[in-house]
Amino acid sequence: MAYVLGGRKLLYALSHGYGLPSLRTLRRYTAFTRIMPTIGTISISDILHNIEEVVFKPRTSAGKTKLRGVNLMIDETALEQRAVHFRHNNQVGGICWRHAPAVNLLLNTYESALKLSDDIKKGTAHLANELTVVAASCFGEGGTYPILALPSCKGLNADDSQKIYETVTEAWDKSGAADKVGPIWSWSTDGAMPRRIAGYRCFLSQKLSPTSPIYATLASMAGLNLYTGCNQITLDFDYKHIFKRICTLLRSTQGIVLNNGRVINPAMLARYLIRLPQHSPESVQKMLYPHDPQDVPRAIELLEAVVAVGELDYGNMDANTCGDVDALRLLGSVIKAILEPFTNVHMSLTEQITSLSTFAHLSFTLFRVSRTQYMSNQLYGDSQTMVKNAIFCLAKQQVLDPNEPFYIFQVGDDPLERLFGKLRMLGGHNTAMSYAQAIDRLGDASDLQGAFMRNPDLDQSERRLNMSRSEGVDHLSMGSFTGNLIAGSCHLPERMGRRSR
C-alpha cells in the first residue's frame, strides 16, 4: 500500500524508519497482480488470465465466496499515443487492437522494427489514443475488477463493440466465473453510439422464456420490455450520464417542450430559478452555463433546483405564469422520479422502484405526445432501458437470495469511472500515460483493492457524507443508505402496476 499510494521514496523511508520490507524484498517474495495486455486482436486466453488473477485470487484471499450478480462495464479513458515494447513476448503494444492484425508486431529483427514504424506512418495501423476497459463489479459488495484492457482509437464501430461484448461474455462463462463469482446480469455503458447499437443487437435479441425463474414476476408488468440477450443479460446505461444528458437538454436553446407547448430552456429557467431563496443571479448563471457541463454534482444541483422550483408556492398568477408553472411542476415530477432513487439515502427499495416506475410511465406519456421535442430518441431509449435493467436485476436478486439487500446505485458504470480516477491518482494525477503504464497502474489498483478487501477496517468510509451538498451524491457507498433495501421486501408487480393504472 505504501509503494502504490506513496511511491518508492515513501516505501524507502518507511523501510529504513520502521523496518518495513524494501521494494526489492517485496518483488522477491510478493506476487504483484499483472494485467495481461492485449497485443493484436482480442484473445479469450488473455481475458481468462485476467479473470484468474484479478477476480478469483483476490476474492479467495478475502474470503468472499457468496454468489453475486455481476455487472460488466465498458468505458474508455485517454491514452498517450506511444508504441511500447513488452518483453514477455517481444511484441509491440499500444497499437489499436482493431487495426493491429494488419501489421507484424513481433520484433524479430531490426528490419521488422523499421517496417512497423513505416506502417504506422502510412496509416496501415494506428497508435491508440484511448484505453478501453471492461471491468466486473458484484451487486451487494464493493470492488471493481478490470478483466480486459484494449488499446483503441476513435474509429471503432458497432461491430467492434459487439465483438467485445460477445468475447468477454464467452470468456466469463468459459472461466467458470459464473459458478465461482456469479452470473452476468447486465452490461453497462455510457451511451456511446457504437456501443448502444451493439448493445441492442446483443441484449435485445430474444424474449424472456416462460420457463425463466423471473418470468412470472416480470410478465405481469404492463409495458415492460421482456427482450434480453443470452442468459437473460440486459443492457444498461449509466444513470449519471443520463442526468448529465438531461441537463444538457435543459441548457440548450431548444430545451424541453411539454404537452402544453411550453419550452423549458435557459431563458425560461433563469426567470424562475432566481425565486429559490438559496440562489442568486450569479449561482443561477453558473448552473445554467457551467464551466464543465460534464460535472455530475453541478448537473444534480440543476436538477434539484428544477424540482424545487416546481414545488414553490406562487400564489396568485396571471395566465402566462400559470402555464409556465404547470410545465415546471410536470417536469419537476419527472426529474424527481428518476433522481431521488439514486440520491435520497432514506428511501426504501419499494419507494425507489415505485419512483422509477413513475418516471417510466410519465416519460412514456410525454414522449408519446411531444416526441423528440420532449427529448431525443436516444435519451428516451437509454433512460427507459436503465429503468428496465434495474427491475430485471432486482428480480434476479430475489431469485438468487431475497434476504440480501439490493442497491439501486450499483447499476451503471460508475465503478469504472472511479477506477479511472485511481489510475490518474497513481500517476501523480498525470492523465498522460502510455499503454504499458496503464497496464501497470491497473495491476497496482487491483493490488490496492485486494489489500482493502482483506482489511476493510483500513478503507476510509463515506458513511458521514453531507447529503445536503450535491458533491455528496457523487460518492455514495452501501453504508450511505438507511432505508429498507432487502430485495424480498419489494413486490415488483404491485410497484409497477400501481403507477400504470
Coordinates of C-alpha atoms in Angstrom, one line a residue:
M1 CA 0.0 0.0 0.0
A2 CA 2.8 2.4 0.8
Y3 CA 4.5 1.7 -2.5
V4 CA 1.4 2.0 -4.6
L5 CA 0.0 5.1 -2.8
G6 CA 3.2 7.0 -2.0
G7 CA 5.8 5.6 -4.4
R8 CA 9.4 4.4 -4.0
K9 CA 10.6 7.2 -1.7
L10 CA 7.8 6.7 0.9
L11 CA 8.5 3.0 0.9
Y12 CA 12.2 3.6 1.3
A13 CA 11.6 6.0 4.2
L14 CA 9.3 3.5 6.0
S15 CA 11.6 0.6 5.3
H16 CA 14.5 2.4 7.0
G17 CA 12.4 4.1 9.7
Y18 CA 10.1 1.3 10.7
G19 CA 11.7 -1.8 9.3
L20 CA 9.1 -2.5 6.5
P21 CA 10.3 -4.7 3.7
S22 CA 12.2 -2.9 0.9
L23 CA 10.9 -2.8 -2.7
R24 CA 13.4 -5.5 -3.7
T25 CA 12.2 -7.8 -0.9
L26 CA 8.6 -7.2 -1.9
R27 CA 9.3 -8.1 -5.5
R28 CA 11.2 -11.2 -4.4
Y29 CA 8.5 -12.6 -2.1
T30 CA 5.3 -10.9 -3.1
A31 CA 3.3 -11.7 -6.3
F32 CA 2.1 -8.4 -7.8
T33 CA -1.0 -8.5 -10.0
R34 CA -0.2 -8.4 -13.6
I35 CA -2.9 -7.5 -16.1
M36 CA -2.4 -9.3 -19.4
P37 CA -2.1 -6.6 -22.2
T38 CA -3.9 -7.1 -25.4
I39 CA -1.4 -7.1 -28.3
G40 CA -3.1 -7.6 -31.6
T41 CA -6.8 -8.6 -31.6
I42 CA -8.9 -9.6 -28.6
S43 CA -7.9 -13.0 -27.2
I44 CA -10.0 -15.1 -24.9
S45 CA -6.9 -16.5 -23.3
D46 CA -5.9 -13.0 -22.1
I47 CA -9.3 -12.5 -20.5
L48 CA -9.1 -15.9 -18.8
H49 CA -5.7 -14.9 -17.3
N50 CA -7.1 -11.6 -16.1
I51 CA -10.2 -13.2 -14.5
E52 CA -8.0 -15.7 -12.7
E53 CA -5.5 -13.0 -11.4
V54 CA -7.8 -10.0 -10.9
V55 CA -11.1 -11.7 -9.8
F56 CA -10.6 -15.2 -8.4
K57 CA -7.4 -14.7 -6.4
P58 CA -8.3 -11.5 -4.5
R59 CA -11.8 -12.7 -3.7
T60 CA -10.5 -16.1 -2.5
S61 CA -7.9 -14.4 -0.3
A62 CA -10.5 -12.0 1.1
G63 CA -12.8 -15.0 1.9
K64 CA -15.6 -13.8 -0.5
T65 CA -17.4 -17.0 -1.6
K66 CA -21.0 -15.9 -1.8
L67 CA -22.5 -15.9 -5.2
R68 CA -23.4 -12.4 -6.5
G69 CA -25.0 -11.0 -9.6
V70 CA -22.3 -9.5 -11.9
N71 CA -22.5 -6.2 -13.8
L72 CA -20.0 -5.9 -16.6
M73 CA -19.0 -2.3 -17.5
I74 CA -17.2 -0.8 -20.5
D75 CA -15.8 2.6 -20.9
E76 CA -12.6 4.4 -22.1
T77 CA -10.0 6.8 -20.8
A78 CA -7.4 8.9 -22.6
L79 CA -4.1 7.2 -23.6
E80 CA -0.8 8.7 -24.8
Q81 CA -0.1 7.8 -28.4
R82 CA 3.0 5.8 -28.0
A83 CA 4.3 2.4 -29.1
V84 CA 5.6 0.3 -26.2
H85 CA 7.6 -2.9 -26.0
F86 CA 6.5 -5.9 -23.9
R87 CA 9.4 -8.2 -23.0
H88 CA 7.4 -11.2 -22.1
N89 CA 6.5 -11.9 -25.7
N90 CA 8.9 -9.5 -27.5
Q91 CA 5.9 -7.7 -29.1
V92 CA 4.9 -4.0 -29.6
G93 CA 1.8 -2.8 -27.8
G94 CA -0.1 0.4 -27.9
I95 CA -1.4 -0.2 -31.4
C96 CA -5.2 -0.1 -31.8
W97 CA -6.5 -3.6 -31.5
R98 CA -8.9 -3.2 -34.5
H99 CA -6.0 -2.4 -36.9
A100 CA -3.2 -4.3 -35.3
P101 CA -3.8 -7.6 -37.3
A102 CA -2.7 -5.7 -40.5
V103 CA 0.9 -5.4 -39.3
N104 CA 3.6 -7.5 -37.7
L105 CA 4.0 -6.7 -34.0
L106 CA 6.8 -9.2 -33.3
L107 CA 10.3 -7.7 -33.2
N108 CA 12.4 -10.5 -34.8
T109 CA 14.9 -8.2 -36.5
Y110 CA 15.9 -4.6 -36.8
E111 CA 14.2 -4.5 -40.1
S112 CA 10.9 -5.6 -38.6
A113 CA 11.0 -2.6 -36.2
L114 CA 11.6 -0.3 -39.2
K115 CA 8.8 -1.9 -41.1
L116 CA 6.4 -1.4 -38.2
S117 CA 7.4 2.2 -38.0
D118 CA 6.7 2.7 -41.7
D119 CA 3.3 1.0 -41.4
I120 CA 2.4 3.4 -38.6
K121 CA 3.5 6.4 -40.6
K122 CA 1.5 5.2 -43.6
G123 CA -1.7 4.7 -41.5
T124 CA -1.8 0.9 -42.0
A125 CA -2.0 0.7 -38.2
H126 CA -2.9 3.4 -35.7
L127 CA -1.4 4.3 -32.4
A128 CA -4.1 4.0 -29.8
N129 CA -5.4 7.2 -28.2
E130 CA -7.8 5.6 -25.8
L131 CA -7.8 2.7 -23.3
T132 CA -11.0 0.7 -23.5
V133 CA -11.5 -1.2 -20.2
V134 CA -14.0 -3.9 -19.4
A135 CA -14.5 -4.5 -15.7
A136 CA -16.7 -6.5 -13.5
S137 CA -18.5 -5.5 -10.3
C138 CA -20.7 -7.5 -8.0
F139 CA -24.1 -6.4 -6.7
G140 CA -24.1 -6.3 -2.9
E141 CA -20.4 -5.8 -2.4
G142 CA -17.6 -3.4 -3.3
G143 CA -14.8 -4.0 -5.8
T144 CA -14.1 -3.3 -9.4
Y145 CA -12.2 -6.0 -11.4
P146 CA -10.6 -5.0 -14.8
I147 CA -10.6 -8.1 -17.0
L148 CA -9.8 -6.5 -20.4
A149 CA -7.7 -3.5 -21.3
L150 CA -7.7 -2.7 -25.0
P151 CA -5.7 0.0 -26.8
S152 CA -8.2 1.6 -29.2
C153 CA -8.9 4.6 -31.4
K154 CA -11.9 6.7 -32.4
G155 CA -12.6 4.6 -35.5
L156 CA -14.3 1.7 -33.8
N157 CA -17.9 0.8 -34.9
A158 CA -20.8 -1.2 -33.7
D159 CA -19.4 -4.5 -35.0
D160 CA -16.2 -3.9 -32.9
S161 CA -18.3 -3.2 -29.8
Q162 CA -20.4 -6.3 -30.5
K163 CA -17.2 -8.4 -30.7
I164 CA -16.1 -7.1 -27.3
Y165 CA -19.5 -7.9 -25.7
E166 CA -19.6 -11.4 -27.1
T167 CA -15.9 -12.3 -26.4
V168 CA -15.9 -11.2 -22.8
T169 CA -19.3 -12.9 -22.1
E170 CA -17.9 -16.1 -23.6
A171 CA -14.7 -15.8 -21.6
W172 CA -16.7 -15.3 -18.3
D173 CA -18.7 -18.5 -18.9
K174 CA -15.6 -20.4 -20.0
S175 CA -13.6 -19.5 -17.0
G176 CA -16.2 -20.9 -14.6
A177 CA -16.7 -17.4 -13.1
A178 CA -20.5 -17.8 -13.2
D179 CA -20.2 -20.6 -10.6
K180 CA -17.4 -19.1 -8.6
V181 CA -18.4 -15.4 -8.6
G182 CA -21.9 -15.2 -10.1
P183 CA -23.7 -15.0 -13.4
I184 CA -23.7 -11.9 -15.6
W185 CA -26.8 -9.9 -15.1
S186 CA -26.1 -6.7 -17.1
W187 CA -23.8 -4.9 -19.4
S188 CA -23.4 -1.2 -18.6
T189 CA -22.1 1.6 -20.8
D190 CA -22.2 5.4 -21.0
G191 CA -24.4 5.6 -24.2
A192 CA -21.7 6.0 -26.9
M193 CA -23.4 5.3 -30.3
P194 CA -21.4 2.2 -31.4
R195 CA -21.9 0.5 -28.0
R196 CA -25.6 1.4 -28.0
I197 CA -26.2 -0.2 -31.4
A198 CA -24.1 -3.3 -30.4
G199 CA -26.0 -3.5 -27.1
Y200 CA -29.3 -3.5 -28.8
R201 CA -28.1 -6.3 -31.1
C202 CA -26.7 -8.4 -28.3
F203 CA -29.1 -7.8 -25.4
L204 CA -32.5 -7.3 -27.0
S205 CA -32.3 -10.4 -29.2
Q206 CA -34.7 -12.8 -27.6
K207 CA -37.8 -12.6 -25.5
L208 CA -37.7 -13.8 -21.9
S209 CA -38.7 -17.5 -21.8
P210 CA -41.8 -18.6 -19.9
T211 CA -39.5 -21.2 -18.2
S212 CA -37.3 -18.5 -16.7
P213 CA -37.5 -18.1 -12.8
I214 CA -38.2 -14.4 -13.2
Y215 CA -40.8 -14.7 -15.9
A216 CA -43.8 -15.0 -13.6
T217 CA -42.8 -11.8 -11.8
L218 CA -41.9 -9.7 -14.8
A219 CA -44.6 -10.9 -17.3
S220 CA -47.4 -9.3 -15.3
M221 CA -45.9 -5.8 -15.5
A222 CA -47.8 -3.9 -18.2
G223 CA -45.5 -2.2 -20.7
L224 CA -42.2 -3.8 -19.6
N225 CA -39.9 -4.8 -22.4
L226 CA -39.2 -8.6 -21.9
Y227 CA -36.4 -8.9 -24.5
T228 CA -32.9 -9.8 -23.3
G229 CA -29.7 -11.3 -24.5
C230 CA -28.4 -14.8 -24.0
N231 CA -28.6 -16.0 -20.3
Q232 CA -31.1 -13.2 -19.7
I233 CA -28.4 -10.5 -19.8
T234 CA -29.8 -7.0 -20.0
L235 CA -28.4 -3.7 -21.4
D236 CA -27.8 -0.8 -19.1
F237 CA -26.9 2.9 -19.5
D238 CA -25.2 4.7 -16.6
Y239 CA -27.7 6.9 -14.7
K240 CA -25.2 9.7 -14.0
H241 CA -24.6 10.1 -17.8
I242 CA -28.4 10.2 -18.2
F243 CA -28.6 13.0 -15.5
K244 CA -25.9 15.0 -17.4
R245 CA -27.7 14.5 -20.8
I246 CA -31.0 15.8 -19.3
C247 CA -29.1 18.8 -18.0
T248 CA -27.5 19.3 -21.5
L249 CA -31.1 19.3 -22.9
L250 CA -32.3 21.8 -20.4
R251 CA -29.3 24.1 -21.1
S252 CA -29.8 24.0 -24.8
T253 CA -31.8 26.7 -26.7
Q254 CA -34.3 24.1 -27.9
G255 CA -34.9 22.9 -24.3
I256 CA -37.7 20.6 -23.4
V257 CA -41.2 21.0 -24.8
L258 CA -44.1 19.6 -22.7
N259 CA -47.6 18.9 -23.8
N260 CA -48.9 22.4 -23.0
G261 CA -46.5 23.8 -25.6
R262 CA -44.2 25.4 -23.1
V263 CA -40.5 25.4 -23.9
I264 CA -38.3 25.0 -20.8
N265 CA -34.9 26.3 -21.7
P266 CA -32.2 28.5 -20.0
A267 CA -34.1 31.7 -20.8
M268 CA -37.3 30.4 -19.0
L269 CA -35.4 28.7 -16.2
A270 CA -33.4 31.8 -15.3
R271 CA -36.7 33.7 -14.6
Y272 CA -37.9 31.1 -12.1
L273 CA -34.7 29.7 -10.5
I274 CA -34.0 33.1 -9.1
R275 CA -37.1 32.7 -6.9
L276 CA -35.4 30.0 -4.9
P277 CA -34.1 31.6 -1.6
Q278 CA -30.7 29.8 -1.7
H279 CA -29.9 31.1 -5.2
S280 CA -28.6 34.4 -6.6
P281 CA -28.3 35.7 -10.2
E282 CA -24.6 34.5 -10.1
S283 CA -25.4 31.0 -8.9
V284 CA -28.2 30.6 -11.4
Q285 CA -25.8 31.7 -14.2
K286 CA -23.3 29.1 -13.0
M287 CA -25.9 26.3 -13.0
L288 CA -27.2 27.1 -16.5
Y289 CA -23.8 27.9 -18.1
P290 CA -21.2 25.9 -16.1
H291 CA -17.5 25.8 -17.0
D292 CA -17.7 22.0 -17.1
P293 CA -21.0 20.6 -18.4
Q294 CA -19.8 17.1 -17.5
D295 CA -19.6 17.8 -13.8
V296 CA -22.0 15.4 -12.1
P297 CA -22.5 17.4 -8.9
R298 CA -23.3 20.6 -10.9
A299 CA -25.8 18.6 -13.0
I300 CA -27.5 17.2 -9.9
E301 CA -27.6 20.7 -8.5
L302 CA -29.5 21.9 -11.5
L303 CA -31.9 19.0 -11.5
E304 CA -32.7 19.5 -7.8
A305 CA -33.3 23.2 -8.4
V306 CA -35.8 22.4 -11.2
V307 CA -37.6 20.1 -8.8
A308 CA -37.6 22.8 -6.1
V309 CA -39.0 25.4 -8.5
G310 CA -41.9 23.2 -9.3
E311 CA -42.7 22.8 -5.6
L312 CA -42.8 26.5 -4.8
D313 CA -46.0 28.3 -3.8
Y314 CA -46.6 31.0 -6.4
G315 CA -49.8 32.4 -5.0
N316 CA -51.9 34.4 -7.5
M317 CA -50.6 34.1 -11.1
D318 CA -51.6 35.5 -14.4
A319 CA -52.4 33.1 -17.3
N320 CA -48.9 33.2 -18.8
T321 CA -47.2 32.5 -15.5
C322 CA -49.7 29.8 -14.7
G323 CA -48.8 28.0 -17.9
D324 CA -45.1 28.2 -17.1
V325 CA -45.6 26.9 -13.6
D326 CA -47.7 24.0 -14.8
A327 CA -44.9 22.9 -17.2
L328 CA -42.3 23.3 -14.5
R329 CA -44.3 21.3 -12.0
L330 CA -44.7 18.5 -14.5
L331 CA -41.1 18.5 -15.4
G332 CA -40.1 18.6 -11.7
S333 CA -42.2 15.5 -11.1
V334 CA -40.5 13.6 -13.9
I335 CA -37.0 14.7 -12.8
K336 CA -37.7 13.9 -9.1
A337 CA -38.9 10.4 -10.0
I338 CA -35.6 9.5 -11.7
L339 CA -33.3 11.5 -9.4
E340 CA -34.4 10.5 -5.9
P341 CA -33.9 6.7 -6.1
F342 CA -30.1 7.4 -6.6
T343 CA -29.7 10.4 -4.3
N344 CA -32.2 10.1 -1.4
V345 CA -30.5 7.8 1.0
H346 CA -33.6 7.4 3.2
M347 CA -35.8 5.8 0.6
S348 CA -36.7 2.1 0.9
L349 CA -36.3 -0.2 -2.1
T350 CA -40.0 -0.3 -2.6
E351 CA -40.1 3.5 -2.7
Q352 CA -37.1 3.5 -5.2
I353 CA -38.8 1.1 -7.6
T354 CA -42.1 3.0 -7.3
S355 CA -40.3 6.2 -8.2
L356 CA -38.5 4.7 -11.2
S357 CA -41.9 3.3 -12.4
T358 CA -43.4 6.7 -12.1
F359 CA -40.6 8.1 -14.3
A360 CA -41.0 5.4 -16.9
H361 CA -44.8 5.9 -17.2
L362 CA -44.7 9.7 -17.2
S363 CA -41.8 9.8 -19.6
F364 CA -43.6 7.4 -22.0
T365 CA -46.7 9.6 -21.9
L366 CA -44.7 12.8 -22.6
F367 CA -42.7 11.2 -25.4
R368 CA -45.8 9.8 -27.0
V369 CA -47.3 13.3 -27.1
S370 CA -44.3 15.5 -27.9
R371 CA -41.8 13.0 -29.4
T372 CA -38.4 14.4 -29.9
Q373 CA -39.5 17.9 -28.7
Y374 CA -39.6 16.3 -25.3
M375 CA -36.2 14.5 -25.6
S376 CA -34.2 12.7 -28.2
N377 CA -34.9 9.2 -29.2
Q378 CA -31.5 8.1 -27.8
L379 CA -32.0 9.7 -24.4
Y380 CA -35.6 8.4 -24.1
G381 CA -34.5 4.9 -25.0
D382 CA -31.4 4.9 -22.7
S383 CA -33.4 6.2 -19.7
Q384 CA -36.1 3.6 -20.2
T385 CA -33.5 0.9 -20.7
M386 CA -31.9 1.9 -17.4
V387 CA -35.2 1.5 -15.5
K388 CA -35.8 -1.8 -17.2
N389 CA -32.4 -3.1 -16.2
A390 CA -32.8 -2.1 -12.6
I391 CA -36.1 -4.0 -12.4
F392 CA -34.6 -7.1 -14.1
C393 CA -31.6 -7.1 -11.7
L394 CA -33.9 -6.8 -8.7
A395 CA -36.0 -9.7 -9.9
K396 CA -32.8 -11.8 -10.4
Q397 CA -31.6 -10.9 -6.9
Q398 CA -35.0 -12.0 -5.5
V399 CA -34.4 -15.4 -7.1
L400 CA -30.8 -15.6 -6.1
D401 CA -31.3 -14.6 -2.4
P402 CA -34.3 -12.5 -1.4
N403 CA -32.8 -11.9 2.1
E404 CA -29.9 -9.8 0.7
P405 CA -30.1 -6.1 0.1
F406 CA -30.2 -4.7 -3.4
Y407 CA -28.6 -1.3 -4.1
I408 CA -30.1 0.6 -7.0
F409 CA -27.0 2.9 -7.3
Q410 CA -24.8 -0.2 -8.2
V411 CA -26.3 -0.3 -11.7
G412 CA -24.4 1.7 -14.4
D413 CA -20.6 2.0 -15.0
D414 CA -19.7 4.5 -12.2
P415 CA -17.3 2.0 -10.5
L416 CA -15.3 2.0 -13.7
E417 CA -15.2 5.8 -13.7
R418 CA -13.8 5.6 -10.2
L419 CA -11.2 3.1 -11.3
F420 CA -10.0 5.6 -14.0
G421 CA -9.7 8.2 -11.2
K422 CA -7.4 5.8 -9.3
L423 CA -5.3 5.4 -12.5
R424 CA -4.8 9.1 -12.6
M425 CA -4.1 9.2 -8.9
L426 CA -1.4 6.5 -9.1
G427 CA 0.3 8.6 -11.8
G428 CA 0.5 11.6 -9.6
H429 CA -2.7 13.0 -11.1
N430 CA -1.0 12.9 -14.5
T431 CA -3.6 11.9 -17.1
A432 CA -0.9 11.2 -19.7
M433 CA 0.1 7.5 -19.7
S434 CA 1.3 5.0 -22.2
Y435 CA -0.4 1.7 -22.7
A436 CA 2.3 -0.1 -20.7
Q437 CA 1.9 2.4 -17.8
A438 CA -1.9 2.0 -17.9
I439 CA -1.5 -1.8 -17.6
D440 CA 0.9 -1.4 -14.7
R441 CA -1.5 1.0 -13.0
L442 CA -4.4 -1.3 -13.4
G443 CA -2.4 -4.0 -11.7
D444 CA -1.4 -1.6 -8.9
A445 CA -5.1 -0.6 -8.4
S446 CA -6.1 -4.2 -8.2
D447 CA -3.4 -4.9 -5.6
L448 CA -4.6 -1.9 -3.6
Q449 CA -8.2 -3.0 -3.8
G450 CA -7.2 -6.5 -2.7
A451 CA -5.4 -5.1 0.4
F452 CA -8.6 -3.2 1.4
M453 CA -10.8 -6.2 0.7
R454 CA -8.6 -8.2 3.2
N455 CA -8.5 -5.3 5.6
P456 CA -11.9 -3.4 5.3
D457 CA -11.2 -1.5 8.5
L458 CA -8.4 0.3 6.8
D459 CA -10.6 1.7 4.0
Q460 CA -11.9 5.2 4.5
S461 CA -15.7 5.0 4.8
E462 CA -18.1 7.6 3.3
R463 CA -20.9 7.0 5.8
R464 CA -20.9 10.6 7.0
L465 CA -21.3 12.3 3.7
N466 CA -23.2 15.6 3.9
M467 CA -26.1 14.7 1.6
S468 CA -27.4 18.3 1.6
R469 CA -24.5 19.1 -0.7
S470 CA -24.6 17.9 -4.3
E471 CA -21.0 16.7 -4.1
G472 CA -22.1 14.0 -1.7
V473 CA -24.3 12.1 -4.2
D474 CA -21.2 11.6 -6.4
H475 CA -19.6 9.4 -3.7
L476 CA -22.4 7.2 -2.3
S477 CA -21.5 3.8 -0.8
M478 CA -23.6 0.9 0.5
G479 CA -23.2 2.3 4.0
S480 CA -24.8 5.6 3.0
F481 CA -28.3 4.2 2.6
T482 CA -30.6 3.9 5.7
G483 CA -33.9 2.6 4.2
N484 CA -35.1 -1.0 3.9
L485 CA -33.3 -2.3 0.8
I486 CA -33.9 -6.1 1.3
A487 CA -34.7 -7.5 -2.1
G488 CA -37.6 -9.6 -0.9
S489 CA -39.3 -6.6 0.7
C490 CA -40.3 -5.2 -2.7
H491 CA -43.3 -6.7 -4.6
L492 CA -42.4 -5.8 -8.2
P493 CA -45.8 -6.3 -9.9
E494 CA -47.5 -4.1 -7.3
R495 CA -45.0 -1.4 -7.6
M496 CA -45.1 -1.2 -11.4
G497 CA -48.8 -1.8 -11.7
R498 CA -49.8 0.9 -9.2
R499 CA -48.4 3.7 -11.4
S500 CA -49.5 2.2 -14.7
R501 CA -53.2 2.2 -13.8

